[in-house]
Amino acid sequence: MITLTPTLEAAQQAPSGRPDVRLRVLDQDLGATRLRWERWYEAAAVDGPARVVVLDDGTVVRARIWPASGILYTSRTTDPDEQSAWGSWTELDDQVSTTPALAMAALGDRVLVATVRDDNAAIVLHESSDGGATFPSTITVTGTISAVTGLAVAYHHDESDGTASLFYAQGGEVLVRGRTGTGLFGSATAWSRDLTSINALAARSQGDIEVLVSGVDPDGNAGCWSVAYGIGNAVNAGTWTALEPVALASPGTDVTYLANSWAFASRARASLVETYAGAGAYNRVQLATAASGAAFTAGGWRDPRPFDHESPYGLGIGAGGPAAADLYLVAPGGVWHATNDPDPQDLSTQLVTLDLLQEEEAGGVLRATLTAGPGGIAGGTPATLAPGAELAFDPGFVTTAGQEWATGRRYWITAIRRSRTRDGRALVEVEAHDALRRLFAWRAPRQLEWPGSALTSSALAILQDICARAGFDLLATDASDLSGDYQPAFTVRGGEGGRAAVLRLLERIPDQLHSRGSVLRLEEPDPLAVATYAYGMSHGIIECSVEDHAPGTGWARIFGDAVYAETFDYDALAQGAPPLIALDLNLDAAGKAQDRADTAIRIGRLDIIRATLLAPVNVGQEVGDVVTVTDPTLGLDAQPYRVRALRLRFHRGPGSPRYDMALQLGEV
């Protein structure tokens, strides 16, 4: 249950509570600002690698390599807009390798551009201390350098004296050299990770130094991974975190990936290239976004999405400017711009009706009707009110402390309908789904496999992986032990929906999946849980009924790998509950099979509706909460139930106003 202030709780229990409902739209997708890319510049140009950095004042500094001639160019644009002279370039170096590698970094007024020399035996860095206006300093790094296949450089974000780290790949190894201030780069040290080959690197210092690396792993999977190199912040200095996949392709698929660059704008955003060498070959630029709540290296990357540009070199990405509000994608002949603007627009005064239905194992659907046109949303509807945008719904009351709401609920628009009524009113009807429904709507872009018999293949780990791919963080503070102990061999077929995949796992463990905002929670229902709210005493009940149904399972029979277990619910059998038979070869011990049988009986009882009630709105109520109900007429005296479904309805008018809530209740 969402925590309420004492004044808000008192207001919702008062007989004459005054509703106050807030509805806002945010141009966000699962907590990440939706980037509306506009192409500011387009020209015919020789393709090649391009990179971009954005300074604090908004100045854009770009670099590009002309591969055939081995020439490095830079460009600096102040006060950028779509009318700027984006086609203006200045030659910086004419001795660059024709198998080009290019990297950029910026901090304050410092800018670094790194390339490989034309003899492939040295890395050359050009440095500016005036925001890219000039590059008077040239640094040549030699020794143990040959056949460089990936290059990255990053200033340490918490140092303003020029301290930086240089990364380069040779074969399947990443080497790093560091410098203090503007001194010389030191000797190379090798990373502690294992890839067979590496074709690109990208780095930026957001906390420690976060690195994208692409290539092929020892199992033959082509992919792009995120990893952090410690500089003493969250990661110990000189150490590497584990490789976490951003995108992977199985051996034999003719698919490879190229890590281009990454930037931070409300979330980590990575630019990469997916190359397919089979029939219908392509070099497709893709953009990947870190999942909600996930750190760069926490394995929380949403499935990459294609961008409307093809190039084997990809697009450089950079973010910065005042309040880090501007993002750019660049190619030699192109510049795209987007704004990171997370500010919400308040729709509360235009809200006419709202109907929220939240169900266990189905998720939530919010439907709202808004006035539009004169007296409604100015000029019709805001551009942000469109499919994919985020709605923040905060039910509340006017209290003795003023306007108060229960905050945290988020929904994502799936449909917009505009209409005119008989009396000439213009209305906008909005439908939006919660995080659980968004997860269920996700589809696997390719076959996903977990081998089993490992912590990384536990039911919990698989669910966390699927949630991250769909864009969500999964909290497991109250998850069952079985969710971690059960480690099945599990496959999600390409094109399989999230609902089918998730429910296949949930039927094997005693946990339930709930959502609040862009965070999902895996929780084991505790039969001894203490109620978080009471109905029938301080909080009145309008209507109430109790029901009696047979549970879903009376006899659970589980067949594993040479093991068998069963559990009986004799009361359920007497009521006509059917048996359940399951075959699961992941169960190789009697104890595991018994846990599965007990889980089946428990789920069969939790799924049954035992009572329903209609009451004034409890703005903090959520599905999965335990409550008590007191109703002398029905013989209920603080009877505990678990909320299985919730329907909240608000109607401002015309006609009779409404602000109430219906609950479906099951066993604890």
PDB file of C-alpha atoms in Angstrom, residues 53 55 61 105-113 126-132 135 155 159-163 179 181-182:
ATOM      1  CA  VAL A  53      30.584  15.924 -27.794  1.00  0.00           C
ATOM      2  CA  LEU A  55      29.878  21.229 -24.048  1.00  0.00           C
ATOM      3  CA  VAL A  61      32.202  19.672 -31.412  1.00  0.00           C
ATOM      4  CA  ALA A 105      35.788  13.012 -24.865  1.00  0.00           C
ATOM      5  CA  ALA A 106      34.962  16.369 -23.301  1.00  0.00           C
ATOM      6  CA  LEU A 107      34.859  17.892 -19.833  1.00  0.00           C
ATOM      7  CA  GLY A 108      34.462  21.598 -19.199  1.00  0.00           C
ATOM      8  CA  ASP A 109      36.442  23.341 -21.968  1.00  0.00           C
ATOM      9  CA  ARG A 110      38.685  20.339 -22.608  1.00  0.00           C
ATOM     10  CA  VAL A 111      38.164  18.176 -25.692  1.00  0.00           C
ATOM     11  CA  LEU A 112      40.140  15.080 -26.698  1.00  0.00           C
ATOM     12  CA  VAL A 113      40.090  13.449 -30.142  1.00  0.00           C
ATOM     13  CA  HIS A 126      44.658  15.893 -30.188  1.00  0.00           C
ATOM     14  CA  GLU A 127      43.640  18.011 -27.194  1.00  0.00           C
ATOM     15  CA  SER A 128      41.889  21.358 -26.893  1.00  0.00           C
ATOM     16  CA  SER A 129      41.568  23.537 -23.810  1.00  0.00           C
ATOM     17  CA  ASP A 130      39.333  26.161 -25.459  1.00  0.00           C
ATOM     18  CA  GLY A 131      36.226  24.118 -26.189  1.00  0.00           C
ATOM     19  CA  GLY A 132      37.417  22.693 -29.501  1.00  0.00           C
ATOM     20  CA  PHE A 135      43.828  21.695 -30.871  1.00  0.00           C
ATOM     21  CA  TYR A 155      38.053  12.279 -18.947  1.00  0.00           C
ATOM     22  CA  GLU A 159      38.596  15.618 -11.979  1.00  0.00           C
ATOM     23  CA  SER A 160      38.897  18.993 -13.726  1.00  0.00           C
ATOM     24  CA  ASP A 161      42.663  18.896 -14.361  1.00  0.00           C
ATOM     25  CA  GLY A 162      42.582  16.721 -17.490  1.00  0.00           C
ATOM     26  CA  THR A 163      42.936  13.329 -15.794  1.00  0.00           C
ATOM     27  CA  ARG A 179      47.227   9.869 -17.000  1.00  0.00           C
ATOM     28  CA  GLY A 181      46.263  15.885 -15.148  1.00  0.00           C
ATOM     29  CA  THR A 182      47.792  16.589 -18.553  1.00  0.00           C
TER      30      THR A 182
END
